[in-house]
mmCIF file of C-alpha atoms in Angstrom:
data_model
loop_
_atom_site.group_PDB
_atom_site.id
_atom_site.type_symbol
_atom_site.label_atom_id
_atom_site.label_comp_id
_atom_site.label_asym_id
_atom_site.label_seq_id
_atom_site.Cartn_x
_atom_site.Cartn_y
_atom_site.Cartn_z
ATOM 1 C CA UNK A 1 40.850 21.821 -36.763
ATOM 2 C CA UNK A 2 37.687 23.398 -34.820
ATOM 3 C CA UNK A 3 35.437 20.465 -33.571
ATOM 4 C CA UNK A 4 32.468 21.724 -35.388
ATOM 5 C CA UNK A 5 34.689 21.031 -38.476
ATOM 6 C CA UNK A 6 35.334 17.641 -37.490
ATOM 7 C CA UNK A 7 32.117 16.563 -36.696
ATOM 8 C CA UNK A 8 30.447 17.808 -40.108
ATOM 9 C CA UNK A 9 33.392 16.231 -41.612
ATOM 10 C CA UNK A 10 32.719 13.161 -40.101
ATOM 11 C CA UNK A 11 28.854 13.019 -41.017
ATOM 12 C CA UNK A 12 29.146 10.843 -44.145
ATOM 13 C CA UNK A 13 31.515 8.442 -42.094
ATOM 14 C CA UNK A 14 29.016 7.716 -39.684
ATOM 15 C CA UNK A 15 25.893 7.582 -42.073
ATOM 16 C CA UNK A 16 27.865 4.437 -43.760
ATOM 17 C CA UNK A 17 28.278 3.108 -40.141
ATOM 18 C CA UNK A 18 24.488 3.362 -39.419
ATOM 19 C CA UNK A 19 23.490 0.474 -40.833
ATOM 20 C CA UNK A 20 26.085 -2.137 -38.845
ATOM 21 C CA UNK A 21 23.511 -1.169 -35.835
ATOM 22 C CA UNK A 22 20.261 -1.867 -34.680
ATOM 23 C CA UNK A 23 17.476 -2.360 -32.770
ATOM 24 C CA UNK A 24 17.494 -3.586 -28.965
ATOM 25 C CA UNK A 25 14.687 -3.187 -25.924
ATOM 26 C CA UNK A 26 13.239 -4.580 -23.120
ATOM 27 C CA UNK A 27 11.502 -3.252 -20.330
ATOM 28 C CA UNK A 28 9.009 -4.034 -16.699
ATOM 29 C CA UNK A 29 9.458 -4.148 -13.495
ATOM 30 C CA UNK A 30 7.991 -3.422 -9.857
ATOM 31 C CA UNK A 31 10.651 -3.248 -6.798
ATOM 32 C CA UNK A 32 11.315 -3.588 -3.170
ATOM 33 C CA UNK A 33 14.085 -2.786 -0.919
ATOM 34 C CA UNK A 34 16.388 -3.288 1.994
ATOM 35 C CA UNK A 35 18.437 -0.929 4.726
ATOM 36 C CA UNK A 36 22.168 -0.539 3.412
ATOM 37 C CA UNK A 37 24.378 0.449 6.314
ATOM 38 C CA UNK A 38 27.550 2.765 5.373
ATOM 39 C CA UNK A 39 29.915 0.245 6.206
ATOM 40 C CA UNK A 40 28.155 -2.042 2.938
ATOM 41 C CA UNK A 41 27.799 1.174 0.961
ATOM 42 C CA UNK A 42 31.547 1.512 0.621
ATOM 43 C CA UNK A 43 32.387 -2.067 -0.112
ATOM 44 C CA UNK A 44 29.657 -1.588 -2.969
ATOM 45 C CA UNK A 45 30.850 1.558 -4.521
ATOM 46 C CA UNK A 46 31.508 1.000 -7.734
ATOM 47 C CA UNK A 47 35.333 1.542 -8.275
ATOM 48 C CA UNK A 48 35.710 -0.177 -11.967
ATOM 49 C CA UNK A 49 39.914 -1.601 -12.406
ATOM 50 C CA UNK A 50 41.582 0.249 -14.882
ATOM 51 C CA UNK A 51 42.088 -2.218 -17.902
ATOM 52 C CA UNK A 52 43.664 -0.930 -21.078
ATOM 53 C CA UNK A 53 41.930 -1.873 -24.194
ATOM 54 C CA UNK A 54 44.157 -1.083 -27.644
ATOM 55 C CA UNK A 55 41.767 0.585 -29.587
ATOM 56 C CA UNK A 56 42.410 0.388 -33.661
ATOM 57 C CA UNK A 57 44.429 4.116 -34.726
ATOM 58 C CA UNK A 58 41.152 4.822 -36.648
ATOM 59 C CA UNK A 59 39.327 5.771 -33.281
ATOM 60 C CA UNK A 60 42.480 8.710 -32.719
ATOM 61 C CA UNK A 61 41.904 9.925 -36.567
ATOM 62 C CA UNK A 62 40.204 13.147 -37.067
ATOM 63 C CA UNK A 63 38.196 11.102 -39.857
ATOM 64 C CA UNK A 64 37.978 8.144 -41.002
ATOM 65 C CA UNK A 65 39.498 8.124 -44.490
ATOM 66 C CA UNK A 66 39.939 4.444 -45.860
ATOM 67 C CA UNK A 67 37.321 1.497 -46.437
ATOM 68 C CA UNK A 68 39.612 -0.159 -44.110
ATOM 69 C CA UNK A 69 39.180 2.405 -41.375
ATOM 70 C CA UNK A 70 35.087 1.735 -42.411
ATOM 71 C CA UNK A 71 35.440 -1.961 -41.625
ATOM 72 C CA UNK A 72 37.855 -1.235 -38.518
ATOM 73 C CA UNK A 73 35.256 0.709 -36.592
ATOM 74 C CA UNK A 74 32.470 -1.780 -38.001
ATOM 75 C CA UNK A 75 34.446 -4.263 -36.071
ATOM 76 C CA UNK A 76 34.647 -3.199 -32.939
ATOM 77 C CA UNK A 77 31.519 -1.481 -32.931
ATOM 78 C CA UNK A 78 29.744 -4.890 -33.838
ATOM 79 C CA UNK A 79 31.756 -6.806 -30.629
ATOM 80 C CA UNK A 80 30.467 -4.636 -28.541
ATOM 81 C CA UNK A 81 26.999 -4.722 -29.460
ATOM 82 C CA UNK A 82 25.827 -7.521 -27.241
ATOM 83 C CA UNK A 83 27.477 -6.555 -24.193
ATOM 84 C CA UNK A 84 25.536 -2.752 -24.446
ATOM 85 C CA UNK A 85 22.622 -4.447 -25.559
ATOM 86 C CA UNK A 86 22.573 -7.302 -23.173
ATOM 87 C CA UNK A 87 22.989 -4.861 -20.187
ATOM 88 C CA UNK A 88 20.715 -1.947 -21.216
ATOM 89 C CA UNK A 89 17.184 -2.296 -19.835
ATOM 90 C CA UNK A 90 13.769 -0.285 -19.612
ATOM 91 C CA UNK A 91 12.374 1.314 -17.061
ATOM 92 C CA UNK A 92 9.084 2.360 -15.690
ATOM 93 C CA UNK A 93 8.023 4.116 -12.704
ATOM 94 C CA UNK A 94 4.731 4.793 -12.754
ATOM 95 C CA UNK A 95 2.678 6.186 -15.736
ATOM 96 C CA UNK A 96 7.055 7.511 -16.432
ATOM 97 C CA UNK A 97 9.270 5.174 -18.921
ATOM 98 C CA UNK A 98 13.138 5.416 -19.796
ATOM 99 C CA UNK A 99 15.761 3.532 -20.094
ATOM 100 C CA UNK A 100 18.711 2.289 -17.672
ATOM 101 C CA UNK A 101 22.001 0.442 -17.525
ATOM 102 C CA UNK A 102 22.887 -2.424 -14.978
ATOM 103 C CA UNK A 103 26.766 -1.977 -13.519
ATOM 104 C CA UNK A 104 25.999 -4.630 -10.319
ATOM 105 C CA UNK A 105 24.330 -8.326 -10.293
ATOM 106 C CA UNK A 106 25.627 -8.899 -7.036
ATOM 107 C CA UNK A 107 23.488 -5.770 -5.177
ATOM 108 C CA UNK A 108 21.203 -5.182 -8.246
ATOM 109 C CA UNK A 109 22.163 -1.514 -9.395
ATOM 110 C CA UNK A 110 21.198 0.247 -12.485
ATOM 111 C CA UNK A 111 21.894 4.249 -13.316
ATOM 112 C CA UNK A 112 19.256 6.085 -14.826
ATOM 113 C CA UNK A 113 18.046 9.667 -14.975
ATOM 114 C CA UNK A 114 16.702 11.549 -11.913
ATOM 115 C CA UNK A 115 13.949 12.833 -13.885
ATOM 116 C CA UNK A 116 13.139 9.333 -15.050
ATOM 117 C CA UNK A 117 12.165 8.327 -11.582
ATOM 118 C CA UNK A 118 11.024 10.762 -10.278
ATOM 119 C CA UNK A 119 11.253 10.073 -6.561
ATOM 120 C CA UNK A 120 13.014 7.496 -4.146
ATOM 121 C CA UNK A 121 11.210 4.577 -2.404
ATOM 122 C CA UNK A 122 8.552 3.944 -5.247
ATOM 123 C CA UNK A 123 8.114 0.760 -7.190
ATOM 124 C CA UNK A 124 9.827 0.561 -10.848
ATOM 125 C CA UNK A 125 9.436 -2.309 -13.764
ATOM 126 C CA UNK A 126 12.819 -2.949 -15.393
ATOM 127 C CA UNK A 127 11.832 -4.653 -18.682
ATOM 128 C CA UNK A 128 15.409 -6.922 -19.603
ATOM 129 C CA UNK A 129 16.636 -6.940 -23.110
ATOM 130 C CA UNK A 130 14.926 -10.055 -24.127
ATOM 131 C CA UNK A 131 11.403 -9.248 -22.339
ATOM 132 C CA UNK A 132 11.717 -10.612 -19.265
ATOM 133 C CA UNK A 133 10.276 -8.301 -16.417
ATOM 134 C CA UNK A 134 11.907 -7.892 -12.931
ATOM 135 C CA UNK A 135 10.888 -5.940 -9.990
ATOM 136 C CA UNK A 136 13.080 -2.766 -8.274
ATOM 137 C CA UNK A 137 12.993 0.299 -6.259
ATOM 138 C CA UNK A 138 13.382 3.832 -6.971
ATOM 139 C CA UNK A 139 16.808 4.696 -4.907
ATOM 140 C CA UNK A 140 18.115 7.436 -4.255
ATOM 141 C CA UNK A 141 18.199 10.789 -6.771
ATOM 142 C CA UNK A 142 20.480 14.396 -8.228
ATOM 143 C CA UNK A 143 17.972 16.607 -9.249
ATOM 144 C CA UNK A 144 20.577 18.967 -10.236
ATOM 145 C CA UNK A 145 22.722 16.223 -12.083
ATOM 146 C CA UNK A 146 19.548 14.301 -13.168
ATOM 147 C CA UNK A 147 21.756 11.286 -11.774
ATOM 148 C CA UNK A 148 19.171 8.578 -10.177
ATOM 149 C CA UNK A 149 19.428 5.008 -8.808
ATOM 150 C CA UNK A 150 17.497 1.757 -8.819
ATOM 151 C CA UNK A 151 17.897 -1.360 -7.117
ATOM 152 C CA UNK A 152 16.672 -4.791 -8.384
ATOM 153 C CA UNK A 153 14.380 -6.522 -5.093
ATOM 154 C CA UNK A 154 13.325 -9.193 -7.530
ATOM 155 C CA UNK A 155 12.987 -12.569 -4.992
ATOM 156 C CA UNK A 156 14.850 -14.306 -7.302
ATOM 157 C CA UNK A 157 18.081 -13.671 -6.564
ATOM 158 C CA UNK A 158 19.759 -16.189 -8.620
ATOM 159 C CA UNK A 159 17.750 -14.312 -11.815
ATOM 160 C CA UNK A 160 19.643 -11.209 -10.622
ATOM 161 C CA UNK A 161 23.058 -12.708 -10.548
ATOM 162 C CA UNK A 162 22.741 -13.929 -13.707
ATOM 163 C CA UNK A 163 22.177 -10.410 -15.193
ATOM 164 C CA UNK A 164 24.777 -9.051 -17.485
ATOM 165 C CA UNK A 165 26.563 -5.902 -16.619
ATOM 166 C CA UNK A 166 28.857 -3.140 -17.631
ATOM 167 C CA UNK A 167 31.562 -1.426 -15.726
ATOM 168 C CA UNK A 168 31.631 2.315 -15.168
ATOM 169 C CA UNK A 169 34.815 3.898 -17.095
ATOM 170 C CA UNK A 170 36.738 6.707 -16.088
ATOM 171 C CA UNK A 171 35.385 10.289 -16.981
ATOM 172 C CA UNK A 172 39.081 12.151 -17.124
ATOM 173 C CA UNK A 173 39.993 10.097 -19.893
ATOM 174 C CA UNK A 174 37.182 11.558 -21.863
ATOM 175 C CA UNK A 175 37.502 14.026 -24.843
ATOM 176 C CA UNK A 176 35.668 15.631 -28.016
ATOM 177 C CA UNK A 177 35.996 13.848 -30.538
ATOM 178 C CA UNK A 178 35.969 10.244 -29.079
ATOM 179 C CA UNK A 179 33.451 7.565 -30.658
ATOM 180 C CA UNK A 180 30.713 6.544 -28.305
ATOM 181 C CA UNK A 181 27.507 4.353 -28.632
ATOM 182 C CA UNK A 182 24.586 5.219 -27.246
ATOM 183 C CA UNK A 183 21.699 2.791 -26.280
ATOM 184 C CA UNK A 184 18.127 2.900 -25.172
ATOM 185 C CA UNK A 185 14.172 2.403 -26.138
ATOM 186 C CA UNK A 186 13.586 5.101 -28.165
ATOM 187 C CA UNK A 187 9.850 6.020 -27.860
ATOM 188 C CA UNK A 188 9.389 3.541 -24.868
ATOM 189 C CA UNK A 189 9.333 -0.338 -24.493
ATOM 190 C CA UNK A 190 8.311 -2.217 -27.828
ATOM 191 C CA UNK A 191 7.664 -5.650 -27.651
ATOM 192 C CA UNK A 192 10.015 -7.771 -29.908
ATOM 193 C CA UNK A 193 12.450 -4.653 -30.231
ATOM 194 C CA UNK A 194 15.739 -5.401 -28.710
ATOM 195 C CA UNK A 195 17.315 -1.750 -26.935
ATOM 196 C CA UNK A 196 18.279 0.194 -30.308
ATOM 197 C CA UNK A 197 22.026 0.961 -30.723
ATOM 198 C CA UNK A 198 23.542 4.690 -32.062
ATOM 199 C CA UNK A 199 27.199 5.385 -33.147
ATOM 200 C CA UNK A 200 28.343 8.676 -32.442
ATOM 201 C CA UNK A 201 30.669 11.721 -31.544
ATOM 202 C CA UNK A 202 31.967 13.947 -28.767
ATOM 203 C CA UNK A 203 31.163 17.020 -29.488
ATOM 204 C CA UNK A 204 32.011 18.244 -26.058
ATOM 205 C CA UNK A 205 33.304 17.429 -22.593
ATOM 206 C CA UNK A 206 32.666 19.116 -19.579
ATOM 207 C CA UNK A 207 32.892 18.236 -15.892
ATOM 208 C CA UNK A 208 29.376 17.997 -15.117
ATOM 209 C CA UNK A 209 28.233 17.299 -19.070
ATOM 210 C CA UNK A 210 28.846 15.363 -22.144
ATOM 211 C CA UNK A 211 27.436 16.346 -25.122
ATOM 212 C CA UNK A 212 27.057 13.695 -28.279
ATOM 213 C CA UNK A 213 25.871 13.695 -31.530
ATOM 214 C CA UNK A 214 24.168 10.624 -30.775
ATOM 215 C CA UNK A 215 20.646 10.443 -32.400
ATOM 216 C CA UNK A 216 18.222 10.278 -29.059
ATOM 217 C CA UNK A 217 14.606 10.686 -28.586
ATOM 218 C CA UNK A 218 12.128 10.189 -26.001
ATOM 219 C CA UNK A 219 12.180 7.142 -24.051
ATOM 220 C CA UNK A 220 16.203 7.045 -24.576
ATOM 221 C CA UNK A 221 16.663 9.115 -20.941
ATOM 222 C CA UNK A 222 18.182 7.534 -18.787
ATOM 223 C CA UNK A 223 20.122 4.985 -21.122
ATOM 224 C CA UNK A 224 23.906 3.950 -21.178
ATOM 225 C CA UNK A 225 26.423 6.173 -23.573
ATOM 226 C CA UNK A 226 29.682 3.637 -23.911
ATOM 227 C CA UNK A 227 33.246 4.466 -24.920
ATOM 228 C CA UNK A 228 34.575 2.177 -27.101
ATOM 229 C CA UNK A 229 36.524 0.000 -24.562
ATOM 230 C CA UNK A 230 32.779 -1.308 -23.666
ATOM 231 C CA UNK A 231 33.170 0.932 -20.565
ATOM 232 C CA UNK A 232 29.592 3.403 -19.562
ATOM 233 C CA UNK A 233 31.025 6.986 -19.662
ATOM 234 C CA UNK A 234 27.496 8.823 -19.132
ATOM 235 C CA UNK A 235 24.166 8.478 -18.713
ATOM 236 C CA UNK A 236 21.512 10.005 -20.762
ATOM 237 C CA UNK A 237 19.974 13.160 -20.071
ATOM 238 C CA UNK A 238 18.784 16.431 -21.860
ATOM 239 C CA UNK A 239 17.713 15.125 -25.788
ATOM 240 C CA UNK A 240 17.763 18.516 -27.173
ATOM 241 C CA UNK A 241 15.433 20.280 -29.478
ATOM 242 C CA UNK A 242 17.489 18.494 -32.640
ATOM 243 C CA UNK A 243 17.880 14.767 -32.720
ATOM 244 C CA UNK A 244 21.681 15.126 -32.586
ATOM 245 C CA UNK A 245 22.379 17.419 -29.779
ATOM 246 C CA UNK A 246 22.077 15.664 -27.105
ATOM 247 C CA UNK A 247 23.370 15.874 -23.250
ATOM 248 C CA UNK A 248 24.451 12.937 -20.764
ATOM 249 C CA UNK A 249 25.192 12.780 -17.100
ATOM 250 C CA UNK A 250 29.041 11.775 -16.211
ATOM 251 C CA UNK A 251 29.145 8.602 -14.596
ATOM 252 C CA UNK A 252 31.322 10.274 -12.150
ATOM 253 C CA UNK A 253 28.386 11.933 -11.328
ATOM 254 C CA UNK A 254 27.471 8.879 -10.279
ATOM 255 C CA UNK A 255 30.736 7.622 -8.009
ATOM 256 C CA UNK A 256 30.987 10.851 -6.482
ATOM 257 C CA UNK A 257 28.047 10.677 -4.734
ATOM 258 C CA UNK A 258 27.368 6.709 -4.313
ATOM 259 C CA UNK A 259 26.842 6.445 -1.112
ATOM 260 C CA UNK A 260 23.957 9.307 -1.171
ATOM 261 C CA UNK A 261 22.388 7.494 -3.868
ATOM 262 C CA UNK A 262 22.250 4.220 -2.318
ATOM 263 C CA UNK A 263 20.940 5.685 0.907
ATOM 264 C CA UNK A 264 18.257 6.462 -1.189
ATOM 265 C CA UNK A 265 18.709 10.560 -0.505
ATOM 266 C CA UNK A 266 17.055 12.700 -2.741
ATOM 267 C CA UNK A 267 18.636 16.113 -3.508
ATOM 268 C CA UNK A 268 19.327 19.189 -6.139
ATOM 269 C CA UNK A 269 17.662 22.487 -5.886
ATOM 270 C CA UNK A 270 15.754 22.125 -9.786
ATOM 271 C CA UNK A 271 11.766 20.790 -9.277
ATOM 272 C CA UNK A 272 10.918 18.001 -11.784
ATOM 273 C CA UNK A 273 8.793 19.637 -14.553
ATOM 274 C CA UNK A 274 9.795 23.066 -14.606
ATOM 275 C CA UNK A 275 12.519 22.593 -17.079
ATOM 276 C CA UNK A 276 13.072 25.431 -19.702
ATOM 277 C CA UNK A 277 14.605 25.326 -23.306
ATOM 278 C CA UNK A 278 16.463 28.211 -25.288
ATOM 279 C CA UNK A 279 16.733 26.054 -28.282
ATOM 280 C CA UNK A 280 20.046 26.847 -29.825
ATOM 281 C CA UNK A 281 23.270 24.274 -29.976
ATOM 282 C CA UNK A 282 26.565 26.362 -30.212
ATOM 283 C CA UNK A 283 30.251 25.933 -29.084
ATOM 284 C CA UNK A 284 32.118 27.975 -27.048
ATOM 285 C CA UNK A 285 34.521 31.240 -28.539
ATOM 286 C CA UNK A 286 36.335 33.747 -26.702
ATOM 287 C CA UNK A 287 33.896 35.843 -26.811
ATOM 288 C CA UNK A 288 30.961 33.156 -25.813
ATOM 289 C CA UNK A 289 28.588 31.095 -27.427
ATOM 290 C CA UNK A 290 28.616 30.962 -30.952
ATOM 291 C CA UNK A 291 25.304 29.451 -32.072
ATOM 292 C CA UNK A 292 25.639 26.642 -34.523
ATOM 293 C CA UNK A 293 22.474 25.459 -34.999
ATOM 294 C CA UNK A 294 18.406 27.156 -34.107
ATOM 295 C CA UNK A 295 15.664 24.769 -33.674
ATOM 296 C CA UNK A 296 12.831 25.544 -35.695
ATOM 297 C CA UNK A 297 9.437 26.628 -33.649
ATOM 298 C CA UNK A 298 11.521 26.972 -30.294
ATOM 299 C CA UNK A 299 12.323 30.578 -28.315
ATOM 300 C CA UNK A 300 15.529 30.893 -30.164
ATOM 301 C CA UNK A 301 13.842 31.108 -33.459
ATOM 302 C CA UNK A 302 10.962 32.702 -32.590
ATOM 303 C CA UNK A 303 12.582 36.177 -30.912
ATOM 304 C CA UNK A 304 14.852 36.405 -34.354
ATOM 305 C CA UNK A 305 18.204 34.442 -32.971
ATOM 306 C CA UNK A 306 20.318 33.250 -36.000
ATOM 307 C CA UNK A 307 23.320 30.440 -36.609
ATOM 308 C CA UNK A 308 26.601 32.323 -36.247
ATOM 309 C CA UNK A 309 25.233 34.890 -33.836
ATOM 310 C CA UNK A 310 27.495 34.925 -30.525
ATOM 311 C CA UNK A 311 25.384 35.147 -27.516
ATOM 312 C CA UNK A 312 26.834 37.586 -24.690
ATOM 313 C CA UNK A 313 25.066 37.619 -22.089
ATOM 314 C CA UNK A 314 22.002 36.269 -20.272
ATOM 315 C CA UNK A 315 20.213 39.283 -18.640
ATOM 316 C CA UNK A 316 22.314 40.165 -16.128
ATOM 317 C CA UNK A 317 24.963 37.201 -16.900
ATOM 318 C CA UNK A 318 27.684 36.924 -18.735
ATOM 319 C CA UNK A 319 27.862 33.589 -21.174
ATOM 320 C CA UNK A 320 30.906 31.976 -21.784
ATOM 321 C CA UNK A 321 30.029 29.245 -23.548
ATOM 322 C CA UNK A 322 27.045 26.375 -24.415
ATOM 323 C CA UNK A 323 27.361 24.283 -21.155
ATOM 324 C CA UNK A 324 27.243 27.468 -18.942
ATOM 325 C CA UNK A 325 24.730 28.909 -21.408
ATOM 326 C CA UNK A 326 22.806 25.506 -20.519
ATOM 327 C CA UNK A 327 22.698 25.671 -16.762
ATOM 328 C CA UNK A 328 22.177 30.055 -16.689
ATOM 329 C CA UNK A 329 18.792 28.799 -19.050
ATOM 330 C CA UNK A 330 17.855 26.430 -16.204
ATOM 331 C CA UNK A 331 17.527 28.896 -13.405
ATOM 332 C CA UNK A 332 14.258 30.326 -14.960
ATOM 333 C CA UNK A 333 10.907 28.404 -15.703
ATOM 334 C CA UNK A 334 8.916 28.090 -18.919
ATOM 335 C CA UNK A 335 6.960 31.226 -19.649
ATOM 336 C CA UNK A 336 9.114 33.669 -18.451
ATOM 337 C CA UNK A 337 10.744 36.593 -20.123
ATOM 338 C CA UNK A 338 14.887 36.667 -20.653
ATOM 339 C CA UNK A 339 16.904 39.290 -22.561
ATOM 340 C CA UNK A 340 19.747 37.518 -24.599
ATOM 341 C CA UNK A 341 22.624 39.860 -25.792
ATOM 342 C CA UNK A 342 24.362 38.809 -28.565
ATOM 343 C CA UNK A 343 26.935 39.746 -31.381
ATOM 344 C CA UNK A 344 26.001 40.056 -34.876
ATOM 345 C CA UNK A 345 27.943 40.816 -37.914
ATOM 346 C CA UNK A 346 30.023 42.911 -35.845
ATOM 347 C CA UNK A 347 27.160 44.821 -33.867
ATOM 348 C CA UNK A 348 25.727 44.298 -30.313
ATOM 349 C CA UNK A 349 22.312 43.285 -30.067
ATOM 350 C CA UNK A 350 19.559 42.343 -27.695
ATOM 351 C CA UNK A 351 16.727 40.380 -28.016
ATOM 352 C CA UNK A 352 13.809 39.325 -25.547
ATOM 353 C CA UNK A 353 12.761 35.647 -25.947
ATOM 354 C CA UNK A 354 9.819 33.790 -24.083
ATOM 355 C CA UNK A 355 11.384 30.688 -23.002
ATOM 356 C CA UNK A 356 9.080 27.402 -23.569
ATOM 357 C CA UNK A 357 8.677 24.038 -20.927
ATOM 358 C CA UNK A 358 11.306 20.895 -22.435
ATOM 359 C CA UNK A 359 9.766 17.853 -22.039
#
């Protein structure tokens, strides 16, 4: 069974699951920081144990397809609630707010989104779940992954050690089709609102991308995306034109290059702000990218791209499928003109789309 097929399958599933979750935020915080040397860098990397959680054999079903499988996933979704909640925080760097994760209440680390922080060595708010406000510094940042870093410098160290965290799970066990919760502040910090919590899908899994069905807006970048041992499996990034296709870092992103973040390096050849957007989901086919879905108002739509057309080529490149599609998009800015070759009912076509600026 094709993916695509799964996951529309799977819609009605998930709408009954909706209401077993919600709400959560929390969110200030201004920082300060201290040298690391490379010798404490390595003791602090962040290498999780493996422990093997027995999941219910709902979570390996295509669908769910009893009231018992219902109340299965219910169950394990609602013990793991707290933990994702408790750890999941909001963050502000400057006039900029997202959302973050704490792994480390020894040192004071939280993942977030490069593009959430903009820069290293700059104060940051980290709003807790229950409204409490703690202070931190920008660390260290992958443009290119949108991976960043911050580190709690609250004075109150006993506050920080107190913290609740979550341990980083392995990426290679990840596939499409696995059940994830995502977390954040949707639309920024609210007062009173814990983080929110989302149940949702694989819909694909890539080396250097994981894309969920997850509902995410703005304000969610930069928040946790859990497996359903508990575990943080990505962080989140691109929230794409539609509500439901949306993009998250790897945390191996993140333990691959530890000891860069913590040093507080900042690197990845894509400038902050020049971001552009196609606007089409698809999956990948032999022959490409088969678009699945065309946001409304967005280049895509505009130039006369359609669901079920199989996009080619990108100018000069060929596209094999929507996470290469992705990055080949990314290596032009808003504003300028691309030719997208595509397949249509059998015939070759080419169309010239404007590309527009993603927030």
């Amino acid at each position: 069974m094709k993916l695509s097929h799964l996951l529309n399958k799977n819609v009605a599933a998930n709408a009954l699951l909706r209401h077993v979750l919600s709400s959560v935020l929390g969110c200030a915080l201004v920082l300060m920081i201290s040298e690391v040397t490379a010798e404490e860098v390595k003791v602090r990397k962040p290498v999780s144990p493996v422990v093997k959680t027995k999941l219910s054999e709902v979570f390996f079903k295509t669908v769910p397809d009893s009231l018992e499988d219902l109340q299965e996933i219910e169950k394990q979704v609602t013990s793991l609630t707290k933990s994702s909640i408790h750890s999941t925080v909001s963050v502000r760097v400057g006039d900029a707010q997202g959302s973050g994760v704490i792994i480390d209440n020894k040192s004071g680390y939280i993942l977030t989104a490069a593009h959430v922080i903009g820069l290293a060595q700059k104060n940051a708010t980290i709003i807790l779940h229950d409204g409490r406000t703690l202070k931190g510094k920008t660390m260290g940042l992958n443009r290119g992954m949108d991976a960043g870093l911050i580190k709690l410098v609250d004075e109150d160290k006993t506050k920080i050690s107190k913290l609740p965290v979550v341990k980083m799970g392995d990426n290679s066990k990840v596939e499409p089709g696995d059940w994830v919760i995502a977390t954040g502040h949707p639309n920024g910090y609210q007062a009173g609102r814990p983080p929110v919590v989302r149940l949702g899908r694989i819909v694909s899994q890539k080396k250097h991308l994981i894309q969920t069905d997850c509902t995410l807006i703005g304000g969610d970048s930069g928040g946790p995306l859990f497996n359903m041992s508990g575990d943080v499996i990505g962080i989140h990034s691109r929230i794409g034109p539609s509500t439901s296709w949306n993009f998250h870092i790897p945390a191996s992103a993140f333990q691959n290059d530890w000891e860069k973040l913590v040093s507080g390096d900042m690197w990845g050849a894509k400038p902050l702000g020049q971001n552009a957007v196609l606007g089409v989901n698809g999956v990948n086919t032999d022959q490409g990218c088969k678009v699945v879905g065309v946001t409304r108002g967005f280049p895509a739509q505009i130039a006369g791209i359609k669901e079920n057309d199989v996009i080619i080529q990108l100018n000069n490149q060929r596209i094999t499928g929507i996470e290469q599609l992705a990055e080949v998009v990314q290596r032009y800015k808003p504003g300028q003109t691309i030719q997208i070759k595509l397949i249509r009912d059998k015939k070759t076509m080419t169309f010239e789309v404007q590309l527009a600026a993603r927030d």
